[in-house]
mmCIF file with all atom_site columns, C-alpha atoms in Angstrom:
data_model
loop_
_atom_site.group_PDB
_atom_site.id
_atom_site.type_symbol
_atom_site.label_atom_id
_atom_site.label_alt_id
_atom_site.label_comp_id
_atom_site.label_asym_id
_atom_site.label_entity_id
_atom_site.label_seq_id
_atom_site.pdbx_PDB_ins_code
_atom_site.Cartn_x
_atom_site.Cartn_y
_atom_site.Cartn_z
_atom_site.occupancy
_atom_site.B_iso_or_equiv
_atom_site.pdbx_formal_charge
_atom_site.auth_seq_id
_atom_site.auth_comp_id
_atom_site.auth_asym_id
_atom_site.auth_atom_id
_atom_site.pdbx_PDB_model_num
ATOM 1   C CA . MET A 1 1   ? 14.914  -13.102 -8.170  1.00 0.00 ? 1   MET A CA 1
ATOM 2   C CA . ASP A 1 2   ? 15.029  -11.568 -11.602 1.00 0.00 ? 2   ASP A CA 1
ATOM 3   C CA . ASN A 1 3   ? 14.949  -7.821  -12.239 1.00 0.00 ? 3   ASN A CA 1
ATOM 4   C CA . TYR A 1 4   ? 11.322  -7.814  -13.406 1.00 0.00 ? 4   TYR A CA 1
ATOM 5   C CA . ILE A 1 5   ? 10.155  -9.289  -10.097 1.00 0.00 ? 5   ILE A CA 1
ATOM 6   C CA . LYS A 1 6   ? 12.399  -6.938  -8.129  1.00 0.00 ? 6   LYS A CA 1
ATOM 7   C CA . LYS A 1 7   ? 10.935  -3.935  -9.960  1.00 0.00 ? 7   LYS A CA 1
ATOM 8   C CA . ARG A 1 8   ? 7.365   -5.166  -9.407  1.00 0.00 ? 8   ARG A CA 1
ATOM 9   C CA . ILE A 1 9   ? 7.940   -5.669  -5.691  1.00 0.00 ? 9   ILE A CA 1
ATOM 10  C CA . PHE A 1 10  ? 9.755   -2.321  -5.404  1.00 0.00 ? 10  PHE A CA 1
ATOM 11  C CA . LYS A 1 11  ? 6.823   -0.575  -7.119  1.00 0.00 ? 11  LYS A CA 1
ATOM 12  C CA . LYS A 1 12  ? 4.276   -2.379  -4.944  1.00 0.00 ? 12  LYS A CA 1
ATOM 13  C CA . ILE A 1 13  ? 6.011   -1.339  -1.740  1.00 0.00 ? 13  ILE A CA 1
ATOM 14  C CA . GLU A 1 14  ? 6.387   2.225   -2.962  1.00 0.00 ? 14  GLU A CA 1
ATOM 15  C CA . TYR A 1 15  ? 2.712   2.263   -3.961  1.00 0.00 ? 15  TYR A CA 1
ATOM 16  C CA . TYR A 1 16  ? 1.750   1.598   -0.336  1.00 0.00 ? 16  TYR A CA 1
ATOM 17  C CA . LEU A 1 17  ? 4.251   4.183   0.908   1.00 0.00 ? 17  LEU A CA 1
ATOM 18  C CA . TYR A 1 18  ? 3.000   6.879   -1.470  1.00 0.00 ? 18  TYR A CA 1
ATOM 19  C CA . ASN A 1 19  ? -0.630  6.030   -0.682  1.00 0.00 ? 19  ASN A CA 1
ATOM 20  C CA . TYR A 1 20  ? -0.208  5.462   3.053   1.00 0.00 ? 20  TYR A CA 1
ATOM 21  C CA . ASP A 1 21  ? -2.267  8.531   3.959   1.00 0.00 ? 21  ASP A CA 1
ATOM 22  C CA . TYR A 1 22  ? -5.051  7.381   1.634   1.00 0.00 ? 22  TYR A CA 1
ATOM 23  C CA . ILE A 1 23  ? -5.309  3.731   2.682   1.00 0.00 ? 23  ILE A CA 1
ATOM 24  C CA . ASP A 1 24  ? -8.167  4.425   5.096   1.00 0.00 ? 24  ASP A CA 1
ATOM 25  C CA . ILE A 1 25  ? -10.074 6.239   2.345   1.00 0.00 ? 25  ILE A CA 1
ATOM 26  C CA . LYS A 1 26  ? -9.439  3.355   -0.063  1.00 0.00 ? 26  LYS A CA 1
ATOM 27  C CA . ILE A 1 27  ? -10.705 0.902   2.565   1.00 0.00 ? 27  ILE A CA 1
ATOM 28  C CA . GLN A 1 28  ? -13.809 3.017   3.108   1.00 0.00 ? 28  GLN A CA 1
ATOM 29  C CA . ASN A 1 29  ? -14.414 3.149   -0.652  1.00 0.00 ? 29  ASN A CA 1
ATOM 30  C CA . ALA A 1 30  ? -14.081 -0.632  -0.895  1.00 0.00 ? 30  ALA A CA 1
ATOM 31  C CA . LYS A 1 31  ? -16.589 -1.087  1.936   1.00 0.00 ? 31  LYS A CA 1
ATOM 32  C CA . MET A 1 32  ? -18.974 1.284   0.175   1.00 0.00 ? 32  MET A CA 1
ATOM 33  C CA . GLU A 1 33  ? -18.524 -0.745  -3.011  1.00 0.00 ? 33  GLU A CA 1
ATOM 34  C CA . ILE A 1 34  ? -19.724 -3.830  -1.148  1.00 0.00 ? 34  ILE A CA 1
ATOM 35  C CA . LEU A 1 35  ? -22.710 -1.989  0.291   1.00 0.00 ? 35  LEU A CA 1
ATOM 36  C CA . ASN A 1 36  ? -23.615 -0.455  -3.058  1.00 0.00 ? 36  ASN A CA 1
ATOM 37  C CA . SER A 1 37  ? -23.289 -3.757  -4.858  1.00 0.00 ? 37  SER A CA 1
ATOM 38  C CA . GLU A 1 38  ? -25.518 -5.449  -2.279  1.00 0.00 ? 38  GLU A CA 1
ATOM 39  C CA . TYR A 1 39  ? -28.150 -2.791  -2.833  1.00 0.00 ? 39  TYR A CA 1
ATOM 40  C CA . ASN A 1 40  ? -27.819 -3.083  -6.603  1.00 0.00 ? 40  ASN A CA 1
ATOM 41  C CA . GLN A 1 41  ? -27.888 -6.876  -6.351  1.00 0.00 ? 41  GLN A CA 1
ATOM 42  C CA . ASN A 1 42  ? -31.178 -6.835  -4.477  1.00 0.00 ? 42  ASN A CA 1
ATOM 43  C CA . TYR A 1 43  ? -32.659 -4.287  -6.852  1.00 0.00 ? 43  TYR A CA 1
ATOM 44  C CA . TYR A 1 44  ? -31.579 -6.086  -10.022 1.00 0.00 ? 44  TYR A CA 1
ATOM 45  C CA . LYS A 1 45  ? -32.500 -9.487  -8.622  1.00 0.00 ? 45  LYS A CA 1
ATOM 46  C CA . TRP A 1 46  ? -35.960 -8.167  -7.987  1.00 0.00 ? 46  TRP A CA 1
ATOM 47  C CA . LEU A 1 47  ? -36.091 -6.828  -11.556 1.00 0.00 ? 47  LEU A CA 1
ATOM 48  C CA . LYS A 1 48  ? -34.638 -9.839  -13.361 1.00 0.00 ? 48  LYS A CA 1
ATOM 49  C CA . ASN A 1 49  ? -34.937 -12.642 -10.809 1.00 0.00 ? 49  ASN A CA 1
ATOM 50  C CA . GLN A 1 50  ? -31.605 -14.229 -11.813 1.00 0.00 ? 50  GLN A CA 1
ATOM 51  C CA . SER A 1 51  ? -29.872 -16.510 -9.326  1.00 0.00 ? 51  SER A CA 1
ATOM 52  C CA . SER A 1 52  ? -26.433 -16.732 -10.970 1.00 0.00 ? 52  SER A CA 1
ATOM 53  C CA . SER A 1 53  ? -25.799 -13.046 -10.384 1.00 0.00 ? 53  SER A CA 1
ATOM 54  C CA . LEU A 1 54  ? -25.903 -13.714 -6.625  1.00 0.00 ? 54  LEU A CA 1
ATOM 55  C CA . GLU A 1 55  ? -22.967 -16.114 -6.941  1.00 0.00 ? 55  GLU A CA 1
ATOM 56  C CA . ASN A 1 56  ? -21.022 -13.525 -8.929  1.00 0.00 ? 56  ASN A CA 1
ATOM 57  C CA . GLN A 1 57  ? -21.759 -10.935 -6.271  1.00 0.00 ? 57  GLN A CA 1
ATOM 58  C CA . VAL A 1 58  ? -20.557 -13.204 -3.479  1.00 0.00 ? 58  VAL A CA 1
ATOM 59  C CA . ILE A 1 59  ? -17.291 -13.810 -5.350  1.00 0.00 ? 59  ILE A CA 1
ATOM 60  C CA . LYS A 1 60  ? -16.860 -10.079 -5.953  1.00 0.00 ? 60  LYS A CA 1
ATOM 61  C CA . ASN A 1 61  ? -17.512 -9.308  -2.264  1.00 0.00 ? 61  ASN A CA 1
ATOM 62  C CA . ILE A 1 62  ? -14.953 -11.889 -1.167  1.00 0.00 ? 62  ILE A CA 1
ATOM 63  C CA . GLU A 1 63  ? -12.372 -10.329 -3.503  1.00 0.00 ? 63  GLU A CA 1
ATOM 64  C CA . ILE A 1 64  ? -13.108 -6.871  -2.086  1.00 0.00 ? 64  ILE A CA 1
ATOM 65  C CA . GLU A 1 65  ? -12.850 -8.194  1.495   1.00 0.00 ? 65  GLU A CA 1
ATOM 66  C CA . GLN A 1 66  ? -9.453  -9.710  0.658   1.00 0.00 ? 66  GLN A CA 1
ATOM 67  C CA . LYS A 1 67  ? -8.328  -6.386  -0.821  1.00 0.00 ? 67  LYS A CA 1
ATOM 68  C CA . ILE A 1 68  ? -9.415  -4.581  2.370   1.00 0.00 ? 68  ILE A CA 1
ATOM 69  C CA . TYR A 1 69  ? -7.535  -7.123  4.476   1.00 0.00 ? 69  TYR A CA 1
ATOM 70  C CA . ARG A 1 70  ? -4.343  -6.634  2.422   1.00 0.00 ? 70  ARG A CA 1
ATOM 71  C CA . MET A 1 71  ? -4.577  -2.841  2.677   1.00 0.00 ? 71  MET A CA 1
ATOM 72  C CA . LYS A 1 72  ? -5.028  -3.034  6.450   1.00 0.00 ? 72  LYS A CA 1
ATOM 73  C CA . LYS A 1 73  ? -1.991  -5.313  6.762   1.00 0.00 ? 73  LYS A CA 1
ATOM 74  C CA . TRP A 1 74  ? 0.152   -2.944  4.674   1.00 0.00 ? 74  TRP A CA 1
ATOM 75  C CA . LYS A 1 75  ? -0.955  0.050   6.715   1.00 0.00 ? 75  LYS A CA 1
ATOM 76  C CA . LYS A 1 76  ? -0.170  -1.750  9.975   1.00 0.00 ? 76  LYS A CA 1
ATOM 77  C CA . LEU A 1 77  ? 3.252   -2.812  8.676   1.00 0.00 ? 77  LEU A CA 1
ATOM 78  C CA . ILE A 1 78  ? 4.162   0.702   7.531   1.00 0.00 ? 78  ILE A CA 1
ATOM 79  C CA . GLU A 1 79  ? 2.974   2.163   10.854  1.00 0.00 ? 79  GLU A CA 1
ATOM 80  C CA . ALA A 1 80  ? 5.230   -0.259  12.738  1.00 0.00 ? 80  ALA A CA 1
ATOM 81  C CA . ILE A 1 81  ? 8.204   0.589   10.539  1.00 0.00 ? 81  ILE A CA 1
ATOM 82  C CA . LEU A 1 82  ? 7.581   4.313   10.926  1.00 0.00 ? 82  LEU A CA 1
ATOM 83  C CA . LYS A 1 83  ? 7.522   3.949   14.715  1.00 0.00 ? 83  LYS A CA 1
ATOM 84  C CA . ARG A 1 84  ? 10.721  1.928   14.607  1.00 0.00 ? 84  ARG A CA 1
ATOM 85  C CA . TYR A 1 85  ? 12.505  4.485   12.438  1.00 0.00 ? 85  TYR A CA 1
ATOM 86  C CA . GLN A 1 86  ? 11.182  7.343   14.559  1.00 0.00 ? 86  GLN A CA 1
ATOM 87  C CA . ASN A 1 87  ? 12.893  5.761   17.574  1.00 0.00 ? 87  ASN A CA 1
ATOM 88  C CA . THR A 1 88  ? 16.026  4.343   15.934  1.00 0.00 ? 88  THR A CA 1
ATOM 89  C CA . ASN A 1 89  ? 16.797  6.181   12.672  1.00 0.00 ? 89  ASN A CA 1
ATOM 90  C CA . ILE A 1 90  ? 15.342  9.671   12.431  1.00 0.00 ? 90  ILE A CA 1
ATOM 91  C CA . LEU A 1 91  ? 17.035  10.261  9.049   1.00 0.00 ? 91  LEU A CA 1
ATOM 92  C CA . TYR A 1 92  ? 15.100  7.371   7.465   1.00 0.00 ? 92  TYR A CA 1
ATOM 93  C CA . TYR A 1 93  ? 11.920  8.514   9.214   1.00 0.00 ? 93  TYR A CA 1
ATOM 94  C CA . ASN A 1 94  ? 12.310  12.042  7.838   1.00 0.00 ? 94  ASN A CA 1
ATOM 95  C CA . PHE A 1 95  ? 13.195  10.683  4.406   1.00 0.00 ? 95  PHE A CA 1
ATOM 96  C CA . ILE A 1 96  ? 9.990   8.618   4.296   1.00 0.00 ? 96  ILE A CA 1
ATOM 97  C CA . ASN A 1 97  ? 7.941   11.624  5.368   1.00 0.00 ? 97  ASN A CA 1
ATOM 98  C CA . LEU A 1 98  ? 9.476   13.896  2.757   1.00 0.00 ? 98  LEU A CA 1
ATOM 99  C CA . LYS A 1 99  ? 9.695   11.498  -0.178  1.00 0.00 ? 99  LYS A CA 1
ATOM 100 C CA . TYR A 1 100 ? 6.525   9.476   0.164   1.00 0.00 ? 100 TYR A CA 1
ATOM 101 C CA . PHE A 1 101 ? 4.089   11.471  2.281   1.00 0.00 ? 101 PHE A CA 1
ATOM 102 C CA . GLN A 1 102 ? 4.958   15.017  1.207   1.00 0.00 ? 102 GLN A CA 1
ATOM 103 C CA . ARG A 1 103 ? 6.163   13.872  -2.231  1.00 0.00 ? 103 ARG A CA 1
ATOM 104 C CA . ALA A 1 104 ? 9.127   16.205  -2.051  1.00 0.00 ? 104 ALA A CA 1
ATOM 105 C CA . THR A 1 105 ? 11.515  16.518  -4.978  1.00 0.00 ? 105 THR A CA 1
ATOM 106 C CA . LEU A 1 106 ? 15.123  15.325  -4.953  1.00 0.00 ? 106 LEU A CA 1
ATOM 107 C CA . TYR A 1 107 ? 16.185  18.942  -4.568  1.00 0.00 ? 107 TYR A CA 1
ATOM 108 C CA . THR A 1 108 ? 13.894  19.578  -1.595  1.00 0.00 ? 108 THR A CA 1
ATOM 109 C CA . ILE A 1 109 ? 15.107  16.436  0.145   1.00 0.00 ? 109 ILE A CA 1
ATOM 110 C CA . GLN A 1 110 ? 18.676  17.483  -0.596  1.00 0.00 ? 110 GLN A CA 1
ATOM 111 C CA . GLN A 1 111 ? 18.066  20.886  0.995   1.00 0.00 ? 111 GLN A CA 1
ATOM 112 C CA . LYS A 1 112 ? 16.267  19.602  4.086   1.00 0.00 ? 112 LYS A CA 1
ATOM 113 C CA . LEU A 1 113 ? 18.242  16.441  4.830   1.00 0.00 ? 113 LEU A CA 1
ATOM 114 C CA . ARG A 1 114 ? 21.567  17.340  3.219   1.00 0.00 ? 114 ARG A CA 1
ATOM 115 C CA . LEU A 1 115 ? 21.576  14.204  1.062   1.00 0.00 ? 115 LEU A CA 1
ATOM 116 C CA . ASN A 1 116 ? 22.803  14.108  -2.510  1.00 0.00 ? 116 ASN A CA 1
ATOM 117 C CA . GLU A 1 117 ? 20.961  12.104  -5.162  1.00 0.00 ? 117 GLU A CA 1
ATOM 118 C CA . GLU A 1 118 ? 23.091  8.991   -4.706  1.00 0.00 ? 118 GLU A CA 1
ATOM 119 C CA . GLU A 1 119 ? 22.599  9.013   -0.928  1.00 0.00 ? 119 GLU A CA 1
ATOM 120 C CA . GLN A 1 120 ? 18.852  9.430   -1.406  1.00 0.00 ? 120 GLN A CA 1
ATOM 121 C CA . LYS A 1 121 ? 18.721  6.476   -3.782  1.00 0.00 ? 121 LYS A CA 1
ATOM 122 C CA . ASP A 1 122 ? 20.729  4.379   -1.321  1.00 0.00 ? 122 ASP A CA 1
ATOM 123 C CA . ILE A 1 123 ? 18.399  5.235   1.584   1.00 0.00 ? 123 ILE A CA 1
ATOM 124 C CA . GLN A 1 124 ? 15.351  4.619   -0.596  1.00 0.00 ? 124 GLN A CA 1
ATOM 125 C CA . THR A 1 125 ? 16.654  1.159   -1.526  1.00 0.00 ? 125 THR A CA 1
ATOM 126 C CA . LYS A 1 126 ? 17.472  0.280   2.090   1.00 0.00 ? 126 LYS A CA 1
ATOM 127 C CA . ILE A 1 127 ? 14.009  1.345   3.277   1.00 0.00 ? 127 ILE A CA 1
ATOM 128 C CA . VAL A 1 128 ? 12.225  -0.615  0.559   1.00 0.00 ? 128 VAL A CA 1
ATOM 129 C CA . GLN A 1 129 ? 14.411  -3.673  1.217   1.00 0.00 ? 129 GLN A CA 1
ATOM 130 C CA . TYR A 1 130 ? 13.653  -3.465  4.934   1.00 0.00 ? 130 TYR A CA 1
ATOM 131 C CA . ILE A 1 131 ? 9.923   -3.245  4.220   1.00 0.00 ? 131 ILE A CA 1
ATOM 132 C CA . PHE A 1 132 ? 10.236  -6.135  1.763   1.00 0.00 ? 132 PHE A CA 1
ATOM 133 C CA . PHE A 1 133 ? 11.811  -8.428  4.362   1.00 0.00 ? 133 PHE A CA 1
ATOM 134 C CA . ALA A 1 134 ? 9.253   -7.356  6.980   1.00 0.00 ? 134 ALA A CA 1
ATOM 135 C CA . ALA A 1 135 ? 6.453   -8.100  4.488   1.00 0.00 ? 135 ALA A CA 1
ATOM 136 C CA . VAL A 1 136 ? 7.947   -11.534 3.760   1.00 0.00 ? 136 VAL A CA 1
ATOM 137 C CA . ARG A 1 137 ? 8.144   -12.249 7.514   1.00 0.00 ? 137 ARG A CA 1
ATOM 138 C CA . ASN A 1 138 ? 4.461   -11.281 7.806   1.00 0.00 ? 138 ASN A CA 1
ATOM 139 C CA . LYS A 1 139 ? 3.560   -13.466 4.793   1.00 0.00 ? 139 LYS A CA 1
ATOM 140 C CA . MET A 1 140 ? 2.448   -10.465 2.750   1.00 0.00 ? 140 MET A CA 1
ATOM 141 C CA . LEU A 1 141 ? 5.003   -11.126 0.002   1.00 0.00 ? 141 LEU A CA 1
ATOM 142 C CA . ARG A 1 142 ? 6.783   -14.255 -1.134  1.00 0.00 ? 142 ARG A CA 1
ATOM 143 C CA . ILE A 1 143 ? 10.333  -14.787 -2.307  1.00 0.00 ? 143 ILE A CA 1
ATOM 144 C CA . GLY A 1 144 ? 10.455  -16.628 -5.615  1.00 0.00 ? 144 GLY A CA 1
#
């Protein structure tokens, strides 16, 4: 895997970690988007009586449904990993909570967990790698 792909995957995994607390809201918003578009579709169809816009709407709804499905899978995966770390590696569990959920600074993490910057980076990499391999196992990401 080249560095560009590694960075993209790293960023994707961190996106879901940073937004873990907001995934349910994002899912709700996506569902509302479908409902609103269905209402708008019926209204505009009545106004313009165009049939091709229905096909476009169906495609858009399918894309939104797939997005919702992906978000649910990521949330479930992160929940499982959090439970695992809570039972097996409390340092990693606390690190995830501080770094991603509370968005603590390097300094704050250093004070609370007694980890220097290099140790934090090492833990961060190990967590993201673990999530990456779990996501590959669950067919959420592909290698190469």
